[in-house]
Each structure stands twice: as C-alpha cells, then as structure tokens.
C-alpha cells in the first residue's frame, strides 16, 4: 500500500490557523500539509478526567477542524506518549519534513529534542520556529550577553528592540490554505481521549476595557480584565497581533505582556528555578508547611475575606483576579510560612491559564525568593488590601455568600504573622 507523502505541522500551544509562523512556513513546503495534534499521555495522566483545560484544548481543535473541513481538509488527532506516536507516524506516512513552534519549558525542550532526533534518524528534517513570544531565549540580553534577571532593564531593552523593528510582523496563512492535504481524518470524541467535559469554562477574551486598564485593573469587583491569559497559554490568539494592538492602545497592558516574556526567558535560561529558589540565599528558610493550614488556604476558609474570596473564585471557576493572586500568595508564604512550591502546585492544578514560567515566577516573586522579587519584609495586610481594592466588599460578597452573616475570625493575627515571617526569613537567609 502506498504511503501518503506529506509535510507535517505539529500543533502544540499554538491552537490557531491565523498568524501561526510554523504553519505559515509549513504551508510553503513542496508537499501537502497534514496538521497534527497529539494528546500527550505523559501530561494527561496527571490530570483529572474533567480537567477544564483539556476541554478547552479539545474545543479549540474542533474549531480548527471545522475551518479545515470547509476546504475539504481535516486535522489528525492522536493520543499516546509523544515519542511513540511519532514512531508510528513515521511508519504510517512518507513524511518529508516536520514543522512546529518552539516551547520553552524543560519537559517540552527534552521532548522536542527526542522527537527531532528520531526524525533525523529517518532522514526527515524537523524545523522549529519562534511563535509563542516576540523575543525568545537570548534575544534580549545585557551588554555582556548574559540574561536579565531584573524586569525594568529587560523591559526597556525589549521595547527598544521592538520599536527598532517597527512592529511584530504578522503572518497571513489564509492564502496558503490550498496547500493543506485533502484528508478526512476522524475527529475523536472527548471520551475516546479519556476525558469528560468540564463544567468550568474558559471565557472568551474581551479587549473592550483595556483602554482604562491602568485605572481599573486592581479592583476585582470591576471585572476589568481581558480574560486573555488562557488564550495566550494555548495560543488561540497571536502574541504578535496582541502586542501590536497593545502598543497602540495601552502601555500598561503591554507591560504585562512583557512580564510574561520576562518570565519565559528566565525559565529558559534558569530551568532549575522550577524546583529551587532562584536566589539560593533563601534556601535556609524554615517553612512551617502545616498541612491543616494549607487545607484552610486551599478551601478559602482562612477568615480573611479577600484571601478566601480569591481561593473560592479559583476553585469554582479556574480564574483569580491578579491583585487577589498577590494577596493570597503572600498570605500562604508569609502569614502561614508554607513553601511557595505548595501554592505553585495548587495553582498549576486549578488555574485555566496555568503557564509554568509565569506561575513559578509569580510565586517566587510573592515569596521573595525569585528574581526581581518583592522584598522578604513586604508582607501584604489582607485587610488593608480589601479596604484599598474592594472597600464595599462587592467582590467578597460574590464569592462568600455568608459574609454578612458574621464571618469567621482570622486563623492568624496579622501583626503576629508579619513579625514571625520577617524573623523566620532573617534567620534563614544565607549571608
């Protein structure tokens, strides 16, 4: 039986047909393009069967497949261990070359090297592209070539380079759609992949409020966020289109997008930060790591309304407002003296927008152990944060319906917790 001769484009965290650099290049190859997505069992085996992010990925792939079906094509969906899937694909098809966009997380880098080596052994060229960020790896460095570990000079260099290039180039793939291979692959049911539909939904992104983003972003009751983060995480939107738009509309919003790239380049250049303090001087901190305290934090029953509302929002929706994220993270690390890794792991399990680089970076920022982190003696007072950013308790009442019935006392007194945290950090920091 004659094998189909084709180029493959491998979707990963770039779930869109529009302005996709790897796909743009694949569609200009000499052979019809088969789009592929692999549900990786090494990742899926650690997730609950109703994981909302899997439902979102599935729905995003369905949307891609619907677009392709309109031109007589389809996406190939596989499930298994990625390396083994590629071994079977090499046997099933006469693959000419493989295109994909880069992923900068340690697991992904190791996976992509293994797959690329396999393809090379079978005389198949694998080519990767920068698509997930504007500037990657070592494109933004200090004068000595070393990576930045402080955000502000990184941001300044980033902006300088961006403006020198005019703006990020956007790639129009639609004229190249006739180069997709004409296949009618079966699109599997979610149950076939081993999952069931989650009741938690990823919301559509909304940029209508970004014009006054600076003024309203810290007030959770105003719901003035874009809901873009899960879409950026899985690539259903183009970072180039978004950055070009933000540069024209709102510099504060653009700064948040640059923070994302800052943490991604930190993860790439310092991969040990996933499991270790970025600043090793903090390795001597004696965390309490009390499991009962951690459970109260997870369930939103600490007695601090701002903390509890944030955790309940997270548990019910997979979202948490950014200002509230800082409050709940500081509370866990400073008030309860629980290792930031516990909180990072819980957010990784619950957040719809979980992205390793930002999650680790932000948790270490809150704990004071990361690059360009909040100083260890900065301990958020949850009550003051509530008065400043939710004075009328509108956000709190939304997530704590029993709030007006006489809310429970705080599990720990703030002044005591603050003094204990500062003393513990001082004793643990290696001079």
XYZ file of C-alpha atoms in Angstrom:
431
model
C 0.000 0.000 0.000
C 1.385 3.405 -0.997
C 2.106 5.709 1.890
C 0.855 9.270 1.732
C 3.721 11.675 1.076
C 3.298 14.824 3.153
C 4.722 17.592 5.284
C 3.513 17.603 8.901
C 2.698 20.613 11.014
C 2.597 19.732 14.718
C 0.223 21.882 16.787
C 1.066 22.231 20.476
C 0.413 25.531 22.296
C -0.466 27.454 19.132
C -4.056 26.386 18.537
C -4.974 28.691 15.669
C -4.640 28.787 11.883
C -4.203 32.559 11.698
C -0.778 34.238 12.128
C 0.985 30.999 13.029
C 4.652 31.167 11.958
C 5.387 27.454 11.920
C 2.221 26.727 9.977
C 2.954 29.607 7.581
C 6.308 28.037 6.730
C 4.937 24.505 6.532
C 2.314 25.582 4.015
C 5.092 26.860 1.760
C 6.835 23.489 1.591
C 6.791 21.322 -1.541
C 4.295 18.807 -0.162
C 0.701 18.835 1.120
C 0.495 19.626 4.825
C -1.094 17.337 7.395
C -1.912 19.235 10.614
C -1.382 17.122 13.728
C -2.157 17.355 17.430
C -1.021 14.791 19.993
C -2.766 14.400 23.342
C 0.369 13.574 25.326
C -0.233 10.816 27.888
C 2.805 11.911 29.901
C 0.916 15.147 30.612
C -2.646 13.813 30.673
C -2.012 11.040 33.198
C -1.639 13.603 35.986
C -4.910 15.415 35.240
C -8.463 14.741 36.479
C -10.881 13.314 33.914
C -12.885 16.539 33.873
C -9.931 18.912 33.549
C -11.270 22.182 32.104
C -8.085 22.867 30.153
C -8.407 19.613 28.252
C -11.989 20.560 27.352
C -10.719 23.914 26.088
C -7.957 22.313 24.022
C -10.480 19.875 22.580
C -12.917 22.658 21.666
C -10.116 24.727 20.120
C -9.069 21.765 17.985
C -12.679 21.254 16.936
C -12.808 24.898 15.818
C -9.635 24.376 13.759
C -11.049 21.200 12.266
C -14.273 22.969 11.310
C -12.274 25.610 9.428
C -10.311 22.911 7.661
C -13.420 20.934 6.734
C -14.713 23.975 4.875
C -11.831 23.490 2.401
C -12.012 19.689 2.318
C -9.262 19.019 4.863
C -9.004 17.893 8.485
C -6.684 17.661 11.467
C -5.112 14.382 12.592
C -5.638 13.781 16.315
C -3.516 11.221 18.142
C -3.231 10.173 21.772
C -0.276 8.458 23.393
C 3.262 9.036 24.524
C 4.573 11.603 22.075
C 7.743 9.768 21.080
C 5.831 6.528 20.433
C 3.196 8.395 18.396
C 5.900 9.834 16.156
C 7.461 6.389 15.704
C 4.124 5.095 14.415
C 3.598 8.140 12.179
C 6.991 7.600 10.555
C 5.835 4.090 9.692
C 2.368 5.133 8.516
C 3.278 8.115 6.306
C 6.081 9.084 3.968
C 6.917 12.210 5.952
C 9.045 14.696 4.074
C 9.551 17.257 6.806
C 8.029 18.386 10.099
C 7.384 21.947 11.241
C 6.482 23.109 14.745
C 6.686 26.147 17.002
C 9.040 26.221 19.959
C 8.076 25.580 23.549
C 10.482 26.787 26.241
C 9.523 24.609 29.211
C 12.077 21.969 30.341
C 9.823 18.984 29.602
C 8.955 20.320 26.149
C 12.584 21.019 25.254
C 13.583 17.469 26.198
C 10.601 16.038 24.272
C 11.307 18.069 21.146
C 14.974 17.071 21.085
C 13.994 13.387 21.297
C 11.414 13.706 18.506
C 13.783 15.713 16.292
C 16.498 13.080 16.751
C 14.025 10.348 15.804
C 13.022 12.219 12.671
C 16.647 12.863 11.732
C 17.405 9.142 12.051
C 14.662 8.593 9.482
C 16.039 11.296 7.151
C 13.195 13.669 7.979
C 14.018 17.309 8.569
C 12.438 18.946 11.623
C 12.268 22.741 11.742
C 11.092 24.834 14.700
C 10.078 28.484 14.880
C 9.626 31.270 17.402
C 5.883 31.898 17.646
C 4.922 31.976 21.328
C 6.841 35.168 22.147
C 8.129 38.299 20.432
C 11.684 37.802 21.724
C 12.980 34.443 22.864
C 15.830 32.741 24.690
C 18.857 35.056 24.392
C 17.466 37.781 22.128
C 17.177 40.285 24.975
C 20.440 40.320 26.940
C 22.677 42.687 28.840
C 25.746 44.198 27.175
C 27.841 41.240 28.365
C 25.458 38.765 26.706
C 24.016 37.467 29.968
C 20.248 37.296 30.519
C 18.451 39.956 32.506
C 17.185 38.987 35.939
C 15.603 42.373 36.734
C 12.393 43.263 34.932
C 12.731 47.016 34.313
C 16.004 46.957 32.312
C 14.691 43.887 30.470
C 11.513 45.767 29.588
C 13.468 48.815 28.402
C 15.680 46.684 26.145
C 12.631 44.765 24.911
C 10.821 47.983 23.962
C 13.930 49.394 22.289
C 14.297 46.313 20.122
C 10.576 46.154 19.353
C 10.420 49.788 18.230
C 13.589 49.449 16.148
C 11.894 46.669 14.186
C 8.801 48.814 13.596
C 6.381 46.249 14.978
C 5.994 42.482 15.117
C 5.392 41.053 11.657
C 2.090 39.201 11.286
C 1.737 36.182 9.001
C -1.289 35.718 6.767
C -1.773 31.987 6.331
C -5.172 32.029 4.606
C -3.867 32.371 1.004
C -1.826 29.202 1.658
C -4.765 27.057 2.803
C -4.958 25.171 -0.548
C -1.662 23.522 0.487
C -3.325 21.530 3.261
C -3.557 17.821 2.449
C -7.015 16.621 1.423
C -7.792 14.127 4.170
C -10.885 13.276 6.163
C -9.472 12.073 9.464
C -11.954 11.018 12.137
C -12.208 13.545 14.942
C -12.386 11.506 18.179
C -14.944 12.082 20.912
C -13.644 13.557 24.148
C -14.433 10.266 25.884
C -12.167 8.412 23.458
C -9.300 10.589 24.649
C -10.206 9.549 28.193
C -11.844 12.735 29.449
C -15.267 14.125 30.184
C -16.468 17.672 29.633
C -15.770 20.065 32.461
C -18.424 22.343 33.890
C -15.728 25.042 34.209
C -15.441 27.138 31.059
C -12.699 29.235 29.520
C -14.344 32.592 28.845
C -13.972 34.476 25.551
C -11.297 37.146 25.690
C -12.513 40.730 25.779
C -10.354 43.748 24.994
C -13.078 46.382 25.275
C -11.991 47.559 28.736
C -8.272 47.721 28.047
C -8.454 51.444 27.281
C -8.671 52.204 31.015
C -6.814 49.078 32.122
C -4.369 51.045 34.303
C -7.173 52.634 36.301
C -9.338 49.559 36.906
C -7.023 46.537 36.807
C -6.508 46.368 40.592
C -10.201 46.326 41.513
C -11.587 42.766 41.298
C -15.234 43.819 41.596
C -14.982 45.813 38.366
C -14.138 42.685 36.384
C -11.918 44.834 34.174
C -9.571 42.132 32.953
C -9.323 40.802 29.408
C -9.571 37.033 30.148
C -6.783 36.667 27.615
C -4.405 34.568 29.702
C -5.779 31.067 28.888
C -5.911 32.050 25.211
C -2.276 33.141 25.321
C -1.364 29.969 27.191
C -2.791 27.716 24.488
C -2.139 30.026 21.560
C -5.689 30.592 20.366
C -4.598 34.222 19.923
C -1.453 35.556 18.267
C 1.028 37.297 20.539
C 2.166 39.440 17.600
C -1.317 40.765 16.891
C -1.881 41.349 20.586
C 1.405 43.185 21.186
C 0.960 45.372 18.108
C -2.551 46.223 19.293
C -1.450 46.905 22.888
C 1.399 49.134 21.728
C -1.147 51.413 20.085
C -3.805 51.220 22.790
C -2.336 50.822 26.274
C 1.269 50.752 27.505
C 0.334 49.363 30.923
C -1.265 46.368 29.271
C 1.781 45.985 27.023
C 3.988 45.930 30.143
C 2.034 42.935 31.433
C 2.704 41.095 28.179
C 6.404 41.888 28.558
C 6.329 40.455 32.102
C 5.148 37.196 30.519
C 8.146 37.147 28.177
C 10.493 38.083 31.017
C 9.433 35.012 32.990
C 9.636 32.782 29.911
C 13.255 33.796 29.263
C 14.033 33.339 32.977
C 12.682 29.783 32.816
C 14.655 29.053 29.646
C 17.934 30.421 31.000
C 17.489 29.218 34.583
C 15.420 25.997 34.381
C 16.368 24.989 37.932
C 14.046 27.712 39.227
C 11.125 25.312 38.688
C 12.124 23.284 41.742
C 14.543 25.596 43.555
C 14.652 29.131 44.850
C 16.045 31.455 42.199
C 18.006 33.107 44.997
C 19.819 30.276 46.764
C 20.414 32.594 49.742
C 16.818 31.809 50.717
C 17.344 28.052 50.849
C 17.729 28.162 54.623
C 14.200 29.388 55.333
C 12.480 27.021 57.758
C 8.968 26.718 56.338
C 6.266 25.543 58.742
C 4.398 23.641 55.982
C 1.432 22.876 58.222
C -0.982 20.679 56.254
C -4.113 21.795 58.124
C -3.255 25.441 57.476
C -2.697 24.627 53.820
C -6.107 22.957 53.564
C -7.789 26.044 55.014
C -5.983 28.214 52.484
C -6.980 25.897 49.614
C -10.632 25.821 50.651
C -10.904 29.574 51.272
C -11.617 29.344 54.995
C -8.774 31.399 56.491
C -11.052 34.051 57.977
C -9.532 36.746 55.777
C -12.283 37.643 53.267
C -10.005 38.818 50.448
C -7.949 35.627 50.654
C -10.992 33.380 50.935
C -12.880 35.046 48.081
C -9.891 34.604 45.796
C -9.461 30.932 46.602
C -13.179 30.241 46.186
C -13.170 32.025 42.831
C -10.233 29.850 41.778
C -11.855 26.616 42.944
C -15.183 27.371 41.270
C -14.048 28.983 38.012
C -10.343 28.369 37.359
C -9.777 32.139 37.396
C -8.450 34.527 40.012
C -8.019 38.285 39.704
C -4.343 39.287 39.523
C -4.399 41.667 42.522
C -6.041 38.929 44.582
C -3.428 36.399 43.399
C -0.734 38.556 45.007
C -2.691 38.733 48.272
C -3.369 35.003 48.545
C 0.196 34.080 47.560
C 1.726 36.452 50.086
C -0.634 35.087 52.749
C 0.424 31.488 52.142
C 4.154 32.187 52.119
C 4.386 34.935 54.741
C 1.423 34.537 57.113
C 1.408 30.742 57.114
C 5.083 30.170 56.266
C 4.237 27.494 53.719
C 6.737 26.877 50.919
C 5.806 28.672 47.701
C 6.070 25.333 45.868
C 2.908 24.111 47.607
C 0.977 27.108 46.321
C 2.552 26.891 42.878
C 1.469 23.250 42.582
C -2.096 24.060 43.674
C -2.373 26.901 41.161
C -0.944 24.601 38.474
C -3.770 22.183 39.202
C -6.552 24.774 39.243
C -5.686 27.743 37.001
C -7.111 27.768 33.494
C -4.206 29.957 32.432
C -1.509 27.873 34.130
C 1.795 28.527 32.431
C 4.877 27.158 34.154
C 7.117 30.199 33.616
C 4.634 32.763 34.937
C 3.375 30.548 37.746
C 6.838 29.829 39.105
C 7.967 33.401 38.519
C 4.987 34.969 40.246
C 5.050 32.581 43.195
C 8.736 33.201 43.788
C 8.059 36.925 43.457
C 5.453 36.678 46.207
C 7.684 34.526 48.395
C 10.640 36.871 47.939
C 12.876 34.047 46.688
C 12.752 34.815 42.965
C 14.418 37.172 40.535
C 13.350 40.798 40.995
C 11.072 39.604 43.803
C 9.178 41.520 46.448
C 11.480 42.025 49.464
C 11.046 39.441 52.189
C 9.882 42.081 54.691
C 6.987 43.102 52.407
C 4.003 41.296 53.893
C 0.614 42.162 52.424
C -2.015 43.001 55.016
C -5.164 41.305 53.618
C -7.465 43.691 55.482
C -5.753 46.795 54.095
C -5.754 45.238 50.630
C -9.511 44.707 50.988
C -10.079 48.329 52.049
C -7.995 49.647 49.150
C -9.321 47.447 46.369
C -12.729 46.101 47.482
C -13.863 48.632 50.059
C -17.568 47.859 49.656
C -16.879 44.090 49.659
C -18.643 43.613 46.330
C -16.104 41.039 45.101
C -16.021 39.377 48.504
C -19.802 39.000 48.726
C -19.867 37.452 45.258
C -17.692 34.553 46.397
C -18.554 34.436 50.119
C -22.365 34.446 50.363
C -22.224 34.029 54.162
C -20.065 37.149 54.565
C -22.845 39.302 56.085
C -23.988 36.579 58.493
C -20.988 37.033 60.765
C -17.807 35.879 59.119
C -15.334 33.642 60.931
C -12.350 35.070 62.798
C -8.965 35.121 61.029
C -6.976 31.950 61.561
C -3.923 34.012 62.487
C -3.447 37.603 63.633
C -1.718 39.751 61.005
C 0.809 41.568 63.195
C 1.940 38.296 64.801
C 2.213 36.590 61.382
C 4.161 39.503 59.921
C 6.687 39.583 62.773
C 7.088 35.803 62.639
C 7.626 35.838 58.869
C 10.269 38.562 58.994
C 12.099 36.823 61.835
C 11.979 33.455 60.046
C 13.283 34.942 56.804
C 16.062 36.824 58.599
C 17.170 33.645 60.350
C 17.039 31.607 57.152
C 18.776 33.891 54.697
C 22.338 32.836 53.981
C 24.596 35.881 54.143
